[in-house]
C-alpha cells in the first residue's frame, strides 16, 4: 500500500456532506481526547519508572533536569487536555491537543540530548526501545488527524536527528539512523492505515444510522397508515352499521306470506343483499378485532366429530345449492386447542372453496400426524395462477380471473392468515389453474384418543344441543330495550313483542328513566345499544341493576371493537354482539340464557 499523504492530511472524507464532515471532525476530536485523557496517569507512572532505570546511568544533574522538564510538560499537557469542553470550537480543541501531544513527544525526544550521551550501550538501546514503544502505543489514538499524528512523531525524531548530527562518529550509528528513518516512514504509514480503518468504520456507522432512520421513518409511516386504515374502517363501519341494523330488523318483520309472488321475489333479493352486506361488515369487524389485538386464544379439549358436524350443518346448504359434494374425512379424536378460532379458519377456507368451485367436490380431511392435528381442504375449482398465489393473503386482494365469480372485499384469506399465526399454526397452499386448490393447515393442537365413556356434562350435552329446539320458551319474559334510534326502537318493539316478550322501552332522560323503572315490577333481560348520545349503555345497565338490586342478564349491541370496551363488558358480565346483526341472532343469544 502506498502512503496517501493527500488523504492523510484531509480532516474528513471528501465524499461526505458538510454536516457529516462536521460530525466526523467532532468524532475525531473526541477520539483523540479520550486517548489523551487515558494516557495521562500512565505518563506520570512511566516517568517515575525511569528513576530507578536511568537516574544512576545518566547522572543526577542531567537526569533530574530532564525529569523536571518532563513533569512540567506533563502538567501543561494535563491542563490543556482537561480544558477542552464539549461544545468548544473544534479548531481550538485540535490546537490544544496538538500542543499537548507535542509536549509529551518533545520531552521523550529531549532525552536523546540530555541522557543518551552518558548512557552505557544497554541503557542506550533500552531508552531507544522505550521511545519507539511510546510512539507505537499512541499512534492509534492520534492517527485520525494529520496534525495530531505529526505532533506525536515529529518532535521525537527532530531531537533524534540532532543527536545523530552531534555524535563524534556518525558512521558507527548508521544502522540506527536508517532504522529511525524507516520507523518515521512506517509510523506515518501505520497511522494512515489506522486512519483509513477508523474512517471506514465511522462512515459505515453513519450509513447504518441513516438506514436505521430511514427504516424507522418507513416503519412509522407504515404504522401510521395502518392506524389510519383501522380508524377509517372503525369509523366508517360504525356509521354504516346503525342504519344496517335497522334494515335487518324491518326485513325480519316483513311477513312474506302476505305478499304476492313478485313482492316476495323483491323481498328475497333484498334479504340476500342485506345478508351479503352483513357478511362484509362482519369481515371488517374481524379485521378491526385483529388490528386491536382483542382476539385472545382460549384453549380447551374438543371433539373433532363435533367440529365436522357443525361445519357440515352450516355449509352443506351452500354446497347443495351448487350441486357440489361436501365430504368430511376424520377418525374419532379429541384435540386440545382453540375450538372457536379453528372453526373460524375452516369456515373461511371451506366457504372459499365452495364459492370458487362450479363442478365436483370439496373435501375436508382431519389428519392425526405425530400427535398433532393437520387439516386439508381441497377442491376441484378454478384454481389459482402463480401470480395470485403470492398475493392471496394480502388485505383487499382479489384474483383477476376470479373477480367476476364472487363479490367481496378480499379480506377472507387475510383474516385466515392472521388467525393462523395467532394460534401458532402454519398454512400452505398448492394450486393449479383450472384444476383445483389444496390448503394444508398444520396446527400445534395436541391429539388424544377419545375415551370410551362420554363425559355426561360435556360431549352428551353438545350432541343433544344440536337436536334441541332453537329457542327456549320466551313467552311473558320482561325485556328492557335501551336505544336512541327511533327506527330501531320501533323495530325492536315489534320484533320482540311478536317473539313473546313483554317489551319495556327505557327512556334516556334521567327523570323519565327513573319514572319508568318505578312502574316496572320485574325485568328478565336488558338489551341495549352502547353509544347513547352523551352516555353509554353500560351506565344504564348498571343503574337498572342497582335499582332492582339484581345482576339482570344483559346484552349490548355495538359497533365498537375496542379491546378496553370488550374487557369492560366482560368484567360486568355483559354479553356483546356487533352490528350489523340479524334479529334472530339477537333472539338466539337471549334464548341461550334461559335454556
Coordinates of C-alpha atoms in Angstrom, one line a residue:
X1 CA 0.0 0.0 0.0
X2 CA 1.4 3.4 -0.9
X3 CA 1.2 6.2 1.6
X4 CA -1.6 8.6 0.5
X5 CA -0.5 11.9 2.1
X6 CA -3.4 13.8 0.5
X7 CA -5.9 11.6 2.2
X8 CA -4.0 11.6 5.4
X9 CA -3.8 15.4 5.5
X10 CA -7.6 15.8 4.9
X11 CA -9.6 16.3 8.1
X12 CA -12.6 14.4 6.8
X13 CA -13.6 12.1 3.9
X14 CA -14.3 14.1 0.8
X15 CA -17.5 12.2 -0.1
X16 CA -19.4 13.4 2.9
X17 CA -21.9 16.3 3.2
X18 CA -20.9 19.4 5.1
X19 CA -23.0 18.3 8.1
X20 CA -21.4 14.8 8.1
X21 CA -17.9 16.3 7.8
X22 CA -18.6 18.3 10.9
X23 CA -19.7 15.2 12.7
X24 CA -16.5 13.4 11.5
X25 CA -14.4 16.3 12.9
X26 CA -16.2 16.1 16.2
X27 CA -15.8 12.3 16.4
X28 CA -12.0 12.7 15.6
X29 CA -11.6 15.3 18.3
X30 CA -13.4 13.1 20.8
X31 CA -11.4 10.0 19.8
X32 CA -8.0 11.8 20.3
X33 CA -9.3 13.5 23.5
X34 CA -10.3 10.1 25.0
X35 CA -6.8 8.7 24.1
X36 CA -5.1 11.7 25.6
X37 CA -7.0 11.5 28.9
X38 CA -6.5 7.8 29.3
X39 CA -2.7 8.2 28.8
X40 CA -2.2 10.9 31.5
X41 CA -1.8 8.6 34.5
X42 CA 0.4 6.1 32.6
X43 CA 2.6 9.1 31.5
X44 CA 3.3 10.0 35.1
X45 CA 3.9 6.4 36.1
X46 CA 6.3 6.0 33.2
X47 CA 8.4 8.9 34.3
X48 CA 8.5 7.6 37.9
X49 CA 9.7 4.2 36.5
X50 CA 12.6 6.0 34.7
X51 CA 14.1 7.0 38.1
X52 CA 15.4 3.6 39.1
X53 CA 16.3 2.7 35.5
X54 CA 18.1 5.8 34.2
X55 CA 18.9 8.1 37.1
X56 CA 22.2 6.5 38.0
X57 CA 23.4 6.0 34.4
X58 CA 22.6 9.5 33.3
X59 CA 23.9 11.3 36.4
X60 CA 21.7 13.1 38.8
X61 CA 22.0 16.6 37.3
X62 CA 21.2 15.5 33.7
X63 CA 18.5 13.1 34.7
X64 CA 16.6 15.3 37.2
X65 CA 16.8 18.3 34.8
X66 CA 15.2 16.1 32.1
X67 CA 12.8 14.7 34.7
X68 CA 11.7 18.1 35.9
X69 CA 11.1 19.3 32.3
X70 CA 9.1 16.2 31.6
X71 CA 6.9 16.7 34.7
X72 CA 6.2 20.3 33.7
X73 CA 5.3 19.2 30.2
X74 CA 3.0 16.5 31.6
X75 CA 1.3 19.1 33.9
X76 CA 0.8 21.5 31.0
X77 CA -0.4 18.6 28.8
X78 CA -2.9 17.6 31.5
X79 CA -4.2 21.2 31.8
X80 CA -4.6 21.5 28.0
X81 CA -6.4 18.2 27.7
X82 CA -8.9 18.9 30.5
X83 CA -9.5 22.4 29.4
X84 CA -11.3 21.1 26.2
X85 CA -15.0 21.1 26.9
X86 CA -17.9 19.7 24.8
X87 CA -19.2 22.4 22.5
X88 CA -15.9 24.2 22.2
X89 CA -14.6 25.3 18.8
X90 CA -13.2 22.3 17.0
X91 CA -10.2 24.0 15.6
X92 CA -9.3 25.4 19.1
X93 CA -9.7 21.9 20.5
X94 CA -7.3 20.4 17.9
X95 CA -4.7 23.2 18.6
X96 CA -4.8 22.4 22.3
X97 CA -4.5 18.7 21.7
X98 CA -1.6 19.2 19.2
X99 CA 0.3 21.2 21.8
X100 CA -0.4 18.6 24.5
X101 CA 0.7 15.7 22.3
X102 CA 3.8 17.6 21.0
X103 CA 4.9 18.4 24.5
X104 CA 4.8 14.8 25.5
X105 CA 6.7 13.7 22.4
X106 CA 9.2 16.6 22.9
X107 CA 10.3 15.5 26.5
X108 CA 11.0 12.0 25.3
X109 CA 13.0 13.4 22.4
X110 CA 14.9 15.7 24.7
X111 CA 16.1 12.6 26.5
X112 CA 18.3 11.9 23.4
X113 CA 20.3 15.1 24.0
X114 CA 20.4 15.1 27.9
X115 CA 20.5 11.4 28.8
X116 CA 21.9 9.3 26.0
X117 CA 25.4 10.8 25.9
X118 CA 26.2 9.4 29.3
X119 CA 24.4 6.0 28.9
X120 CA 26.1 2.7 28.5
X121 CA 25.2 0.7 25.4
X122 CA 22.5 -1.3 27.2
X123 CA 20.8 1.8 28.6
X124 CA 21.1 3.4 25.1
X125 CA 19.1 0.6 23.5
X126 CA 16.6 0.5 26.4
X127 CA 15.8 4.2 26.0
X128 CA 15.6 3.8 22.3
X129 CA 13.1 0.9 22.7
X130 CA 11.0 2.9 25.2
X131 CA 10.9 5.8 22.8
X132 CA 9.7 3.6 20.0
X133 CA 7.1 1.9 22.2
X134 CA 5.8 5.3 23.3
X135 CA 5.2 6.3 19.7
X136 CA 3.8 3.0 18.7
X137 CA 1.2 2.7 21.5
X138 CA 0.0 6.3 20.8
X139 CA -0.4 6.0 17.1
X140 CA -3.9 4.6 17.1
X141 CA -5.1 7.3 19.5
X142 CA -3.8 10.1 17.4
X143 CA -3.8 8.8 13.8
X144 CA -7.3 10.2 12.8
X145 CA -6.0 13.7 12.4
X146 CA -2.8 14.5 10.5
X147 CA -1.7 17.3 12.8
X148 CA -2.1 15.2 15.9
X149 CA -0.1 12.3 14.3
X150 CA 2.7 14.6 13.2
X151 CA 2.7 16.2 16.7
X152 CA 3.3 12.7 18.1
X153 CA 6.0 11.6 15.7
X154 CA 8.0 14.7 14.6
X155 CA 9.3 16.2 17.9
X156 CA 10.9 13.0 19.0
X157 CA 12.5 12.5 15.6
X158 CA 13.8 16.1 15.4
X159 CA 15.7 15.5 18.7
X160 CA 16.8 12.1 17.4
X161 CA 18.2 13.8 14.2
X162 CA 20.0 16.4 16.3
X163 CA 21.5 13.6 18.4
X164 CA 22.9 11.8 15.4
X165 CA 24.3 15.1 14.0
X166 CA 26.4 15.8 17.1
X167 CA 27.8 12.3 17.7
X168 CA 31.6 12.1 17.2
X169 CA 31.5 9.1 14.9
X170 CA 28.2 9.2 12.8
X171 CA 29.3 6.3 10.7
X172 CA 29.2 3.9 13.7
X173 CA 25.5 4.7 14.2
X174 CA 24.3 4.5 10.6
X175 CA 22.1 1.4 11.3
X176 CA 20.2 3.4 13.9
X177 CA 19.9 6.4 11.6
X178 CA 18.5 4.2 8.8
X179 CA 16.2 2.4 11.3
X180 CA 14.9 5.7 12.7
X181 CA 14.2 7.0 9.2
X182 CA 12.3 3.8 8.4
X183 CA 10.5 3.9 11.7
X184 CA 9.4 7.5 10.9
X185 CA 8.1 6.5 7.5
X186 CA 6.3 3.4 8.7
X187 CA 4.9 5.3 11.7
X188 CA 3.2 7.6 9.2
X189 CA 2.1 4.6 7.1
X190 CA 0.7 2.7 10.0
X191 CA -1.1 5.8 11.2
X192 CA -2.5 6.2 7.7
X193 CA -3.8 2.6 7.8
X194 CA -5.3 3.1 11.2
X195 CA -6.9 6.3 10.0
X196 CA -8.5 4.7 6.9
X197 CA -9.9 1.8 9.1
X198 CA -11.3 4.2 11.6
X199 CA -12.9 6.4 8.9
X200 CA -14.4 3.4 7.2
X201 CA -15.9 2.3 10.5
X202 CA -17.2 5.8 11.2
X203 CA -18.7 6.2 7.7
X204 CA -20.3 2.7 8.0
X205 CA -21.8 3.8 11.3
X206 CA -23.2 6.9 9.6
X207 CA -24.7 4.8 6.9
X208 CA -26.2 2.4 9.3
X209 CA -27.7 5.3 11.3
X210 CA -29.1 6.8 8.1
X211 CA -30.6 3.4 7.1
X212 CA -32.0 3.0 10.6
X213 CA -33.5 6.4 10.5
X214 CA -35.0 5.7 7.0
X215 CA -36.3 2.3 8.2
X216 CA -37.8 4.0 11.3
X217 CA -39.5 6.6 9.2
X218 CA -40.9 3.9 6.9
X219 CA -42.0 1.9 9.9
X220 CA -43.7 4.9 11.4
X221 CA -45.3 5.7 8.1
X222 CA -46.5 2.1 7.8
X223 CA -47.8 2.1 11.4
X224 CA -49.5 5.5 10.8
X225 CA -51.1 4.2 7.6
X226 CA -52.2 1.0 9.4
X227 CA -53.7 3.1 12.2
X228 CA -55.4 5.4 9.7
X229 CA -56.8 2.4 7.9
X230 CA -58.0 0.9 11.2
X231 CA -59.6 4.2 12.2
X232 CA -61.2 4.6 8.8
X233 CA -62.6 1.0 9.0
X234 CA -63.8 1.5 12.5
X235 CA -65.4 4.9 11.9
X236 CA -66.9 4.1 8.5
X237 CA -68.3 0.8 9.6
X238 CA -69.6 2.2 12.8
X239 CA -71.6 4.9 11.0
X240 CA -73.0 2.4 8.5
X241 CA -73.8 -0.3 10.9
X242 CA -76.6 1.6 12.7
X243 CA -78.9 2.0 9.6
X244 CA -77.9 -1.5 8.5
X245 CA -79.1 -2.8 11.9
X246 CA -82.5 -1.1 11.3
X247 CA -82.8 -2.7 7.8
X248 CA -82.2 -6.1 9.4
X249 CA -84.9 -5.5 12.0
X250 CA -87.6 -4.4 9.5
X251 CA -86.7 -7.1 7.0
X252 CA -87.3 -9.6 9.7
X253 CA -90.7 -8.1 10.4
X254 CA -92.0 -8.5 6.9
X255 CA -94.4 -11.4 6.6
X256 CA -93.7 -12.9 3.2
X257 CA -96.9 -14.9 3.3
X258 CA -99.0 -11.8 3.0
X259 CA -97.1 -10.7 -0.2
X260 CA -97.6 -11.6 -3.8
X261 CA -95.1 -13.6 -5.8
X262 CA -93.4 -10.5 -7.3
X263 CA -93.2 -8.8 -4.0
X264 CA -91.8 -12.0 -2.4
X265 CA -89.0 -12.1 -5.0
X266 CA -88.2 -8.5 -4.3
X267 CA -88.0 -9.0 -0.6
X268 CA -86.0 -12.2 -1.0
X269 CA -83.5 -10.3 -3.2
X270 CA -83.4 -7.5 -0.6
X271 CA -82.8 -10.0 2.2
X272 CA -80.0 -11.7 0.2
X273 CA -78.3 -8.3 -0.4
X274 CA -78.7 -7.4 3.2
X275 CA -77.1 -10.7 4.3
X276 CA -74.3 -10.1 1.9
X277 CA -73.7 -6.6 3.5
X278 CA -73.9 -8.2 6.9
X279 CA -71.1 -10.6 6.0
X280 CA -69.0 -7.7 4.6
X281 CA -69.4 -5.8 7.9
X282 CA -68.5 -8.9 9.9
X283 CA -65.4 -9.2 7.8
X284 CA -64.4 -5.6 8.6
X285 CA -65.2 -6.3 12.2
X286 CA -62.8 -9.3 12.2
X287 CA -60.1 -7.1 10.8
X288 CA -60.7 -4.4 13.4
X289 CA -60.5 -7.0 16.2
X290 CA -57.2 -8.4 14.8
X291 CA -55.8 -4.8 14.5
X292 CA -56.8 -4.1 18.0
X293 CA -55.4 -7.4 19.2
X294 CA -58.6 -8.1 21.1
X295 CA -58.9 -11.7 20.0
X296 CA -57.5 -14.0 22.6
X297 CA -56.6 -17.7 22.3
X298 CA -58.7 -19.8 24.6
X299 CA -57.7 -23.4 24.6
X300 CA -59.6 -26.4 25.8
X301 CA -60.5 -30.0 24.8
X302 CA -63.0 -30.6 22.0
X303 CA -64.1 -33.4 19.7
X304 CA -63.3 -33.3 16.0
X305 CA -66.6 -35.1 15.2
X306 CA -68.5 -32.2 16.7
X307 CA -66.4 -29.7 14.7
X308 CA -67.1 -31.6 11.5
X309 CA -70.8 -32.0 12.3
X310 CA -71.2 -28.2 13.0
X311 CA -69.3 -27.3 9.8
X312 CA -71.4 -29.7 7.7
X313 CA -74.6 -28.2 9.2
X314 CA -73.6 -24.7 8.3
X315 CA -72.0 -25.2 4.9
X316 CA -73.9 -28.2 3.3
X317 CA -76.8 -25.9 2.2
X318 CA -74.3 -23.8 0.2
X319 CA -72.8 -27.0 -1.4
X320 CA -76.3 -28.4 -2.2
X321 CA -77.4 -25.1 -3.9
X322 CA -74.5 -25.6 -6.3
X323 CA -74.8 -29.4 -6.7
X324 CA -71.4 -29.9 -5.1
X325 CA -70.3 -32.7 -2.8
X326 CA -69.0 -31.7 0.6
X327 CA -67.2 -34.5 2.3
X328 CA -65.5 -34.7 5.8
X329 CA -63.0 -37.4 6.5
X330 CA -61.9 -38.0 10.1
X331 CA -61.3 -40.6 12.8
X332 CA -62.6 -40.1 16.3
X333 CA -60.1 -37.9 18.2
X334 CA -60.0 -35.4 21.0
X335 CA -58.0 -32.2 20.4
X336 CA -56.6 -29.6 22.8
X337 CA -56.7 -26.1 21.3
X338 CA -58.9 -23.1 20.4
X339 CA -62.1 -24.5 19.0
X340 CA -63.6 -21.2 18.1
X341 CA -60.7 -19.9 16.1
X342 CA -60.2 -23.2 14.4
X343 CA -63.8 -23.1 13.4
X344 CA -63.5 -19.6 12.0
X345 CA -60.4 -20.6 9.9
X346 CA -62.2 -23.7 8.5
X347 CA -65.5 -21.8 7.7
X348 CA -63.5 -19.3 5.7
X349 CA -61.4 -21.9 3.8
X350 CA -64.4 -24.2 3.0
X351 CA -66.6 -21.2 2.1
X352 CA -63.9 -20.0 -0.3
X353 CA -63.6 -23.5 -1.8
X354 CA -67.4 -23.7 -2.4
X355 CA -67.5 -20.2 -3.9
X356 CA -64.8 -20.9 -6.5
X357 CA -65.9 -24.5 -7.4
X358 CA -68.6 -24.9 -10.1
X359 CA -68.4 -28.7 -10.5
X360 CA -67.1 -31.5 -8.4
X361 CA -66.5 -31.6 -4.7
X362 CA -64.9 -30.0 -1.6
X363 CA -63.1 -32.4 0.7
X364 CA -62.0 -31.7 4.3
X365 CA -59.6 -34.2 5.8
X366 CA -58.7 -34.2 9.6
X367 CA -55.3 -36.0 10.0
X368 CA -53.6 -37.2 13.1
X369 CA -49.9 -36.6 12.2
X370 CA -47.4 -37.3 15.0
X371 CA -50.0 -36.4 17.7
X372 CA -50.7 -33.0 16.1
X373 CA -53.8 -32.1 14.1
X374 CA -53.4 -31.4 10.3
X375 CA -56.4 -30.4 8.2
X376 CA -56.5 -30.4 4.4
X377 CA -59.2 -28.5 2.5
X378 CA -59.2 -29.5 -1.2
X379 CA -61.5 -28.5 -4.1
X380 CA -61.9 -29.2 -7.8
X381 CA -62.5 -25.5 -8.5
X382 CA -60.9 -22.9 -10.8
X383 CA -57.5 -22.9 -9.0
X384 CA -55.1 -20.0 -8.9
X385 CA -52.2 -18.7 -11.0
X386 CA -48.7 -18.3 -9.6
X387 CA -49.3 -14.5 -9.5
X388 CA -52.3 -15.0 -7.3
X389 CA -50.6 -17.4 -5.0
X390 CA -48.1 -14.8 -4.0
X391 CA -50.8 -12.3 -3.1
X392 CA -53.9 -14.1 -1.8
X393 CA -53.1 -13.4 1.9
X394 CA -52.9 -9.6 1.3
X395 CA -55.7 -7.4 2.5
X396 CA -58.3 -6.4 -0.1
X397 CA -56.6 -8.6 -2.8
X398 CA -58.9 -10.4 -5.3
X399 CA -57.6 -12.5 -8.2
X400 CA -58.0 -11.2 -11.7
X401 CA -59.6 -14.3 -13.1
X402 CA -61.9 -14.9 -10.1
X403 CA -63.0 -11.3 -9.6
X404 CA -66.3 -11.8 -11.5
X405 CA -67.1 -15.1 -9.8
X406 CA -67.8 -13.7 -6.3
X407 CA -68.4 -10.3 -4.7
X408 CA -66.4 -9.5 -1.6
X409 CA -63.8 -7.3 0.0
X410 CA -60.8 -9.6 -0.5
X411 CA -60.2 -9.9 3.2
X412 CA -61.2 -13.5 3.9
X413 CA -57.8 -15.2 3.4
X414 CA -56.0 -12.2 5.1
X415 CA -58.1 -12.8 8.2
X416 CA -57.4 -16.6 8.0
X417 CA -53.6 -15.9 7.7
X418 CA -53.6 -13.7 10.8
X419 CA -55.8 -16.1 12.9
X420 CA -53.5 -19.0 11.8
X421 CA -50.5 -17.1 13.2
X422 CA -52.5 -16.3 16.3
X423 CA -52.9 -20.0 17.2
X424 CA -49.3 -20.8 16.3
X425 CA -50.3 -22.8 13.2
X426 CA -49.0 -22.7 9.6
X427 CA -51.0 -22.6 6.3
X428 CA -49.7 -23.7 2.9
X429 CA -51.4 -23.7 -0.4
X430 CA -51.0 -25.7 -3.6
X431 CA -53.0 -24.8 -6.7
X432 CA -53.1 -25.3 -10.4
X433 CA -55.2 -23.1 -12.6
X434 CA -58.5 -24.7 -13.7
X435 CA -57.7 -27.9 -11.7
X436 CA -58.2 -27.0 -8.1
X437 CA -56.6 -26.0 -4.8
X438 CA -55.4 -27.6 -1.6
X439 CA -55.0 -25.7 1.6
X440 CA -53.0 -27.5 4.3
X441 CA -53.4 -26.3 7.9
X442 CA -50.7 -27.6 10.3
X443 CA -51.8 -26.9 13.9
X444 CA -49.9 -27.3 17.2
X445 CA -53.1 -28.8 18.7
X446 CA -52.3 -31.9 20.7
X447 CA -54.4 -35.0 20.0
X448 CA -55.5 -37.7 22.4
X449 CA -57.6 -40.8 21.7
X450 CA -61.2 -40.3 22.8
X451 CA -62.3 -42.1 26.0
X452 CA -64.9 -44.9 25.7
X453 CA -67.1 -43.2 28.3
X454 CA -68.5 -39.9 27.3
X455 CA -68.4 -37.1 29.8
X456 CA -72.1 -36.6 30.7
X457 CA -71.5 -32.9 31.3
X458 CA -69.8 -32.2 28.0
X459 CA -70.0 -34.4 24.9
X460 CA -73.5 -35.7 25.5
X461 CA -74.7 -32.2 26.2
X462 CA -73.1 -31.0 23.0
X463 CA -74.6 -33.8 21.0
X464 CA -78.1 -33.2 22.4
X465 CA -77.8 -29.4 21.8
X466 CA -77.7 -29.9 18.1
X467 CA -81.2 -31.5 18.2
X468 CA -82.5 -29.1 20.8
X469 CA -85.2 -26.6 19.9
X470 CA -83.6 -23.4 18.5
X471 CA -85.2 -21.2 21.2
X472 CA -86.4 -21.8 24.7
X473 CA -89.8 -20.6 25.7
X474 CA -89.6 -16.8 25.8
X475 CA -93.3 -16.1 26.5
X476 CA -94.0 -13.4 29.1
X477 CA -90.4 -12.6 29.7
X478 CA -89.8 -8.9 30.5
X479 CA -87.3 -7.3 28.2
X480 CA -85.8 -3.8 28.7
X481 CA -84.8 -2.1 25.5
X482 CA -82.4 0.9 25.7
X483 CA -81.9 2.6 22.3
X484 CA -81.8 6.1 21.0
X485 CA -82.5 5.4 17.3
X486 CA -86.3 5.8 16.7
X487 CA -86.3 3.3 13.8
X488 CA -84.6 0.6 15.8
X489 CA -86.8 1.3 18.9
X490 CA -89.9 0.7 16.7
X491 CA -88.3 -2.4 15.1
X492 CA -87.2 -4.0 18.3
X493 CA -90.6 -3.4 19.9
X494 CA -92.4 -5.1 17.1
X495 CA -90.0 -8.0 16.6
X496 CA -89.5 -9.0 20.3
X497 CA -93.2 -8.5 21.1
X498 CA -94.0 -10.9 18.3
X499 CA -91.5 -13.3 19.8
X500 CA -93.5 -13.3 23.1
X501 CA -91.6 -10.8 25.2
X502 CA -93.2 -8.0 27.2
X503 CA -91.1 -5.2 25.9
X504 CA -90.2 -2.1 28.1
X505 CA -88.8 0.8 26.2
X506 CA -86.4 2.6 28.6
X507 CA -86.3 6.4 28.2
X508 CA -82.9 8.1 28.3
X509 CA -83.6 11.3 30.2
X510 CA -82.9 11.0 34.0
X511 CA -86.4 11.9 35.2
X512 CA -88.3 9.7 32.7
X513 CA -85.8 6.9 33.2
X514 CA -86.5 6.8 37.0
X515 CA -90.3 7.1 36.5
X516 CA -90.3 4.2 34.0
X517 CA -88.3 2.0 36.3
X518 CA -90.7 2.6 39.2
X519 CA -93.6 1.3 37.1
X520 CA -91.8 -1.9 36.1
X521 CA -92.3 -4.8 38.6
X522 CA -89.6 -7.1 37.2
X523 CA -87.0 -7.4 34.4
X524 CA -85.6 -10.7 33.0
X525 CA -83.2 -9.3 30.4
X526 CA -81.7 -6.0 29.2
X527 CA -81.0 -5.2 25.6
X528 CA -79.0 -2.0 25.0
X529 CA -77.1 -0.1 22.4
X530 CA -73.6 1.1 23.6
X531 CA -73.4 4.7 22.3
X532 CA -76.4 6.6 23.5
X533 CA -75.7 10.3 22.9
X534 CA -73.6 11.7 25.8
X535 CA -74.0 8.5 27.8
X536 CA -73.5 4.8 27.1
X537 CA -75.4 1.5 27.6
X538 CA -73.1 0.3 30.4
X539 CA -74.1 3.1 32.7
X540 CA -77.8 2.5 32.1
X541 CA -77.4 -1.3 32.7
X542 CA -75.6 -0.6 36.0
X543 CA -78.3 1.8 37.1
X544 CA -81.1 -0.7 36.3
X545 CA -79.3 -3.4 38.1
X546 CA -78.8 -1.2 41.1
X547 CA -82.5 -0.2 41.1
X548 CA -83.6 -3.8 41.0
X549 CA -80.8 -4.9 43.3
X550 CA -80.1 -7.8 41.0
X551 CA -77.5 -8.8 38.4
X552 CA -80.0 -8.8 35.5
X553 CA -78.5 -10.6 32.4
X554 CA -77.7 -8.0 29.7
X555 CA -76.7 -7.8 26.1
X556 CA -75.1 -4.8 24.4
X557 CA -75.4 -4.4 20.6
X558 CA -72.5 -2.2 19.4
X559 CA -70.2 -1.4 16.5
X560 CA -67.3 -0.6 18.9
X561 CA -64.5 -3.2 18.8
X562 CA -62.2 -1.5 21.3
X563 CA -60.4 -4.1 23.5
X564 CA -60.9 -1.9 26.5
X565 CA -64.6 -1.8 26.0
X566 CA -64.9 -5.5 25.3
X567 CA -62.9 -6.3 28.5
X568 CA -65.2 -3.8 30.4
X569 CA -68.3 -5.6 29.2
X570 CA -66.8 -9.0 30.3
X571 CA -65.9 -7.7 33.7
X572 CA -69.5 -6.5 34.2
X573 CA -71.0 -9.8 32.9
X574 CA -72.5 -8.2 29.9
X575 CA -72.7 -10.2 26.7
X576 CA -71.8 -8.4 23.4
X577 CA -72.9 -8.7 19.8
X578 CA -71.6 -6.5 17.0
X579 CA -73.6 -4.6 14.4
X580 CA -75.0 -5.3 11.9
X581 CA -76.7 -8.5 13.2
X582 CA -79.9 -10.2 12.3
X583 CA -82.7 -10.0 14.9
X584 CA -82.9 -13.8 15.1
X585 CA -79.2 -13.9 16.2
X586 CA -80.1 -11.5 19.0
X587 CA -83.0 -13.7 19.9
X588 CA -80.8 -16.7 19.9
X589 CA -78.3 -15.1 22.2
X590 CA -81.1 -14.1 24.6
X591 CA -82.6 -17.6 24.4
X592 CA -79.3 -19.2 25.5
X593 CA -79.5 -17.5 28.9
X594 CA -82.9 -19.2 29.6
X595 CA -82.1 -22.7 28.3

